[in-house]
Coordinates of N, CA and C in Angstrom, one line a residue:
L258 N 114.1 85.9 80.6 CA 113.0 86.3 81.0 C 111.8 84.9 81.2
E259 N 111.2 84.7 81.7 CA 110.0 83.5 82.0 C 109.2 83.7 81.1
T260 N 108.7 82.3 80.6 CA 108.0 82.0 79.2 C 106.7 81.5 79.9
S261 N 106.0 81.3 78.6 CA 104.4 80.4 78.9 C 103.6 81.0 80.1
S262 N 102.7 80.4 80.8 CA 101.8 80.9 81.9 C 102.4 81.8 83.0
A263 N 103.8 81.8 83.2 CA 103.8 82.9 84.0 C 103.9 84.1 83.7
L264 N 104.1 84.6 82.2 CA 103.8 85.5 81.7 C 102.3 86.3 81.5
S265 N 101.5 85.7 81.7 CA 100.1 86.0 81.6 C 99.6 86.2 82.9
L266 N 100.3 86.1 84.0 CA 99.7 86.3 85.6 C 98.6 87.9 85.2
Y267 N 97.5 88.1 85.7 CA 96.4 88.4 85.9 C 96.3 89.5 84.1
S268 N 96.1 88.3 83.1 CA 95.9 89.1 82.1 C 95.0 88.1 81.1
A269 N 94.6 88.6 80.2 CA 93.8 88.2 79.2 C 94.4 87.7 78.3
T270 N 95.9 88.3 78.2 CA 96.7 87.6 76.7 C 97.3 86.4 76.9
S271 N 97.3 85.5 76.1 CA 97.7 84.6 76.0 C 99.3 84.7 76.2
P272 N 100.3 83.9 76.4 CA 101.6 84.0 76.9 C 102.4 84.0 75.5
S273 N 102.0 82.8 74.7 CA 102.1 82.9 73.6 C 102.2 83.9 72.3
E274 N 101.2 84.5 72.4 CA 101.2 86.3 71.6 C 102.0 86.9 72.1
V275 N 102.1 86.9 73.4 CA 103.4 88.1 74.1 C 105.1 87.3 73.3
E276 N 104.9 86.2 73.5 CA 106.2 85.7 73.2 C 106.5 85.9 71.6
D277 N 105.3 85.6 70.8 CA 105.3 85.9 69.5 C 106.1 86.9 69.0
I278 N 105.2 88.5 69.7 CA 105.8 89.6 69.3 C 106.8 89.8 70.0
F279 N 107.8 89.2 71.0 CA 109.2 89.6 71.4 C 110.0 88.9 70.6
N280 N 109.2 87.9 69.4 CA 110.4 87.2 69.0 C 110.0 87.9 67.5
F281 N 109.4 88.8 67.3 CA 109.1 89.6 65.7 C 110.6 90.3 65.7
K282 N 111.2 89.6 64.3 CA 112.1 90.2 63.9 C 112.0 91.6 62.5
P283 N 112.0 92.6 63.1 CA 111.5 93.8 62.2 C 112.5 94.1 61.2
A284 N 113.6 93.7 61.1 CA 114.6 93.5 59.8 C 114.4 92.8 58.6
V285 N 113.4 91.4 59.5 CA 112.8 90.5 58.0 C 111.5 90.8 58.1
D286 N 110.7 91.1 58.9 CA 109.3 90.5 58.9 C 108.6 91.7 59.1
M287 N 108.8 92.8 59.0 CA 108.4 94.2 59.1 C 107.7 94.6 57.9
D288 N 108.0 94.7 56.7 CA 107.4 94.9 55.2 C 106.3 93.7 55.3
A289 N 106.7 92.8 55.7 CA 105.6 91.4 55.2 C 104.7 91.4 56.0
T290 N 104.4 92.4 57.2 CA 103.5 92.2 57.9 C 102.4 93.2 57.8
N291 N 101.2 93.0 57.6 CA 100.2 94.0 57.8 C 99.9 94.9 58.9
S292 N 99.4 95.9 58.4 CA 99.3 97.1 59.8 C 98.4 96.7 60.7
Q293 N 97.2 96.0 60.2 CA 96.5 95.4 61.2 C 97.0 94.4 61.9
V294 N 97.9 93.6 62.0 CA 99.1 92.9 62.5 C 99.8 93.3 63.7
L295 N 100.1 94.9 63.1 CA 101.0 95.7 63.6 C 100.4 96.6 64.6
S296 N 99.4 96.7 64.6 CA 98.1 97.2 65.4 C 98.0 96.6 66.8
R297 N 97.6 95.5 66.3 CA 97.4 94.2 67.0 C 98.4 94.5 68.2
Y298 N 99.4 93.8 67.8 CA 100.7 93.9 68.4 C 101.0 94.9 69.3
T299 N 100.5 96.2 69.3 CA 100.5 97.0 70.0 C 99.3 97.1 70.9
I300 N 98.9 96.7 70.6 CA 97.1 96.6 71.9 C 97.8 95.4 72.6
I301 N 98.1 94.3 72.1 CA 98.6 92.8 73.2 C 99.9 93.7 74.2
L302 N 100.8 94.6 73.5 CA 101.9 94.9 74.2 C 101.5 95.9 75.4
A303 N 100.2 96.8 75.0 CA 99.8 97.8 75.9 C 99.3 97.0 77.1
Q304 N 98.8 95.7 77.0 CA 97.7 95.2 77.9 C 98.8 94.3 78.6
Y305 N 100.0 93.7 78.2 CA 100.9 93.0 78.6 C 101.9 93.9 79.6
L306 N 101.9 95.4 79.1 CA 102.5 96.4 80.0 C 102.0 96.4 81.4
I307 N 100.4 96.7 81.4 CA 99.7 96.6 82.4 C 99.7 95.9 83.6
T308 N 99.7 93.8 82.9 CA 100.2 92.8 83.9 C 101.5 93.2 84.9
M309 N 102.3 93.4 83.6 CA 103.8 93.5 84.2 C 103.7 94.6 85.5
Q310 N 103.1 95.8 85.1 CA 103.1 96.5 86.0 C 102.5 96.2 87.6
V311 N 101.2 95.7 87.3 CA 100.9 94.8 88.5 C 101.5 93.6 89.4
R312 N 102.2 92.9 88.4 CA 103.1 92.3 88.9 C 104.3 92.8 89.6
Y313 N 104.8 93.9 88.9 CA 105.6 94.8 89.9 C 104.9 95.2 91.2
N314 N 103.8 95.8 91.0 CA 103.5 96.5 92.2 C 103.4 95.4 93.3
T315 N 102.9 94.4 93.2 CA 102.7 93.2 94.2 C 103.7 93.3 94.6
A316 N 104.8 92.4 93.6 CA 105.9 91.8 94.4 C 106.9 93.4 94.8
R317 N 106.8 94.4 95.0 CA 107.6 95.6 95.9 C 106.5 95.5 97.1
V318 N 105.0 95.6 97.3 CA 104.4 95.5 98.5 C 104.8 94.0 99.1
I319 N 104.5 93.1 98.7 CA 104.9 92.1 99.3 C 106.4 91.9 100.1
A320 N 107.6 92.4 99.2 CA 108.8 92.6 99.6 C 109.0 93.7 100.7
G321 N 108.3 94.5 100.7 CA 108.2 95.3 101.7 C 107.5 94.9 103.0
Q322 N 106.5 94.0 103.2 CA 105.8 93.8 103.5 C 106.9 92.5 104.8
K323 N 107.4 91.5 104.0 CA 108.3 91.0 104.2 C 109.5 91.2 105.0
K324 N 109.8 92.8 104.4 CA 110.8 93.4 105.3 C 110.9 93.8 106.6
K325 N 109.3 94.6 106.8 CA 109.1 94.7 107.8 C 108.7 93.9 108.9
V326 N 108.5 92.7 108.6 CA 108.1 91.6 109.7 C 109.6 91.0 110.0
L327 N 110.5 91.1 109.1 CA 112.0 90.9 109.3 C 112.6 91.7 110.3
D328 N 112.5 93.1 110.1 CA 112.9 94.3 110.7 C 112.6 94.2 112.1
R329 N 111.2 94.1 112.5 CA 110.5 94.3 113.8 C 110.9 93.0 114.4
K330 N 111.2 91.7 113.8 CA 111.4 90.5 115.1 C 112.9 90.7 115.2
V331 N 113.8 91.5 114.3 CA 115.3 91.7 114.7 C 115.3 92.7 115.6
Y332 N 114.4 93.7 115.6 CA 114.5 94.6 116.7 C 113.9 94.1 118.0
D333 N 113.3 93.3 117.9 CA 112.7 92.7 119.3 C 113.9 91.8 120.2
M334 N 114.6 91.1 119.5 CA 115.9 90.5 119.9 C 117.1 91.3 120.3
L335 N 117.1 92.2 119.4 CA 117.9 93.5 119.7 C 117.7 94.3 120.9
K336 N 117.0 94.7 121.4 CA 116.3 95.6 122.4 C 116.4 94.4 123.7
N337 N 116.4 93.3 123.5 CA 116.6 92.6 124.4 C 118.6 92.7 125.1
D338 N 118.9 92.9 124.6 CA 120.3 93.1 124.4 C 121.1 91.7 124.9
A339 N 120.3 91.0 124.1 CA 121.4 89.4 124.2 C 122.0 89.3 122.7
V340 N 121.9 89.8 122.3 CA 122.6 89.9 121.0 C 124.4 90.9 120.7
E341 N 125.0 90.2 120.9 CA 126.5 90.1 121.0 C 126.7 91.4 119.3
G342 N 128.0 92.2 119.6 CA 128.3 92.9 118.4 C 128.7 94.5 118.7
K343 N 129.5 95.3 117.9 CA 130.0 96.3 118.5 C 129.2 97.7 117.5
T344 N 128.6 96.8 116.1 CA 128.0 98.2 115.3 C 126.3 97.4 115.5
L345 N 125.3 98.1 114.7 CA 124.4 97.9 114.6 C 124.3 96.8 113.5
K346 N 124.6 96.9 112.6 CA 125.1 95.9 111.5 C 125.4 94.7 111.8
E347 N 126.1 94.7 112.3 CA 127.0 93.2 113.4 C 126.0 92.9 114.0
R348 N 125.4 93.8 114.6 CA 124.3 92.8 115.9 C 123.0 92.4 115.0
E349 N 122.7 93.0 114.2 CA 121.5 92.4 113.0 C 121.8 91.4 112.4
A350 N 123.0 91.1 111.7 CA 123.4 90.4 111.1 C 123.5 89.0 112.3
N351 N 123.9 89.4 113.6 CA 124.4 88.1 114.3 C 123.1 87.8 114.8
A352 N 121.9 88.6 115.0 CA 120.7 88.3 115.4 C 120.1 87.2 114.4
V353 N 120.1 87.2 113.1 CA 119.5 87.0 111.9 C 120.5 85.3 112.0
S354 N 121.8 85.3 112.1 CA 122.3 84.4 111.8 C 122.3 83.1 113.2
S355 N 121.6 83.5 114.4 CA 121.7 83.1 115.5 C 120.4 82.2 115.6
D356 N 119.5 83.0 114.6 CA 118.2 82.5 115.0 C 117.4 81.8 113.8
P357 N 117.4 80.7 113.5 CA 116.5 80.0 112.4 C 115.2 80.6 112.1
E358 N 114.2 81.1 112.7 CA 113.0 81.7 112.2 C 113.2 83.0 111.3
L359 N 114.1 83.8 112.0 CA 114.7 85.1 111.4 C 115.6 84.7 110.2
Q360 N 116.5 83.5 110.0 CA 117.0 83.6 108.8 C 115.9 82.7 107.7
A361 N 114.8 82.1 108.1 CA 113.7 81.8 107.1 C 113.1 83.2 106.7
L362 N 113.1 83.9 107.5 CA 112.3 85.2 107.3 C 112.8 86.1 106.1
E363 N 114.6 86.0 106.7 CA 115.4 86.9 105.7 C 115.2 86.3 104.3
L364 N 115.4 84.6 104.3 CA 115.2 84.1 103.0 C 113.7 84.6 102.3
D365 N 113.2 84.4 103.1 CA 111.7 85.0 102.2 C 111.6 86.6 101.5
Y366 N 112.6 87.4 102.6 CA 112.2 88.7 101.9 C 113.3 88.6 100.7
D367 N 114.5 87.8 100.7 CA 115.4 87.8 99.9 C 114.9 87.5 98.4
E368 N 113.9 86.4 98.6 CA 113.1 85.9 97.7 C 112.3 87.0 96.9
A369 N 111.6 87.6 97.6 CA 110.3 88.8 97.2 C 111.3 89.9 96.9
S370 N 112.0 90.0 97.5 CA 112.8 91.3 96.6 C 113.5 91.1 95.2
A371 N 113.9 89.8 95.2 CA 114.8 89.3 94.2 C 113.7 89.5 92.9
E372 N 112.3 88.9 93.0 CA 111.2 89.2 91.9 C 111.1 90.8 91.9
R373 N 111.0 91.4 92.9 CA 110.7 92.8 92.5 C 111.9 93.1 91.7
D374 N 113.2 93.0 91.9 CA 114.2 93.5 91.1 C 114.3 93.3 90.1
L375 N 113.7 91.5 89.4 CA 113.6 91.4 88.1 C 112.3 92.0 87.4
L376 N 111.5 92.3 88.0 CA 110.4 92.9 87.3 C 110.9 94.7 87.3
E377 N 111.6 95.4 87.7 CA 111.7 96.6 88.0 C 112.5 97.0 86.6
G378 N 111.8 97.9 86.0 CA 112.2 98.5 84.5 C 112.0 97.8 83.3
L379 N 111.6 96.8 83.5 CA 111.2 95.8 82.5 C 109.7 96.6 81.9
D380 N 109.2 97.7 82.0 CA 108.2 98.3 81.4 C 109.0 99.3 80.3
K381 N 109.9 99.9 80.7 CA 110.9 100.7 79.7 C 110.9 99.7 78.1
P382 N 111.7 98.5 78.2 CA 111.6 98.1 76.9 C 110.2 97.8 75.8
I383 N 109.6 97.2 76.8 CA 108.2 97.3 76.4 C 107.3 98.2 75.7
T384 N 107.7 99.5 76.6 CA 107.2 100.9 76.0 C 107.7 101.3 74.9
E385 N 109.2 100.8 75.1 CA 109.7 101.4 73.5 C 109.4 100.3 72.4
L386 N 109.1 99.1 72.5 CA 108.6 98.4 71.5 C 107.5 98.6 70.7
I387 N 106.2 99.2 71.8 CA 105.0 99.9 71.6 C 105.3 101.1 70.6
N388 N 105.9 101.9 71.2 CA 106.7 103.7 70.6 C 106.9 103.0 69.1
A389 N 107.9 101.8 69.1 CA 108.2 101.7 67.5 C 107.1 101.1 66.5
L390 N 106.1 100.4 67.4 CA 105.3 99.8 66.6 C 104.3 101.1 66.2
K391 N 103.8 102.0 66.8 CA 103.1 103.0 66.6 C 103.9 104.0 65.5
S392 N 105.0 103.9 65.3 CA 105.6 104.9 64.5 C 106.0 104.4 63.3
E393 N 106.0 103.0 63.2 CA 105.4 102.3 62.0 C 104.3 102.5 61.4
L394 N 103.3 102.3 62.2 CA 101.7 102.3 61.6 C 101.5 103.8 61.4
R395 N 102.0 105.0 61.7 CA 102.4 106.5 61.4 C 102.7 106.2 60.3
R396 N 104.0 106.0 60.1 CA 104.6 106.2 58.7 C 104.0 105.4 57.9
R397 N 103.4 104.4 58.2 CA 102.5 103.6 57.1 C 101.2 104.7 56.2
A398 N 100.5 105.0 57.8 CA 99.4 106.2 57.2 C 99.6 107.3 56.5
E399 N 100.9 107.6 56.7 CA 101.2 109.1 56.3 C 102.0 108.6 54.8
E400 N 102.3 107.5 54.6 CA 102.9 107.0 53.3 C 101.6 106.8 52.2
R401 N 100.3 105.9 52.7 CA 99.3 105.8 51.9 C 98.6 107.2 51.4
Q402 N 98.6 108.5 52.7 CA 98.3 109.7 52.7 C 99.0 110.4 51.4
Y403 N 100.1 110.1 51.3 CA 101.0 110.9 50.3 C 101.0 110.3 48.6
S404 N 100.6 108.9 49.0 CA 100.2 108.0 47.8 C 98.7 108.6 47.0
K405 N 97.6 108.6 47.9 CA 96.7 109.2 47.3 C 96.8 110.5 47.3
E406 N 97.5 111.6 47.6 CA 97.2 113.0 47.1 C 98.1 113.0 45.9
R407 N 98.8 112.3 45.5 CA 99.6 112.0 44.2 C 98.9 111.3 43.2
S408 N 98.0 110.5 43.3 CA 97.2 110.2 42.2 C 96.0 110.7 41.8

């Protein structure tokens, strides 16, 4: 995972707060942590989830744009029939390997798609953590209610 300022892109949440939550050890800290702190963690994670979704969507769009530019340039080169190869894949690979501009475009695309791939699916564990914190808060509320009824 990335740390510090990169975590907080498009966010009002401080990266260190998110890191603190990710480093929270429920087995050790849960009983010692009051409900207000757990509620705060839930809100911070929900904000962070929005941040990560924005980053993922942005990376997905950028990767798509770079792929289109690369594909168009390769297509232009292939339609001139100046590229050898038996299959379309082979001709595309030969076109890219023979042209420094296409190589640079392919590298840009690879980097953009790598960022997209790193962010993809990151929402699931964050959502699970939010749900676990909410469950603990519900459990505590029910426990307080039960204690009041017995008194």
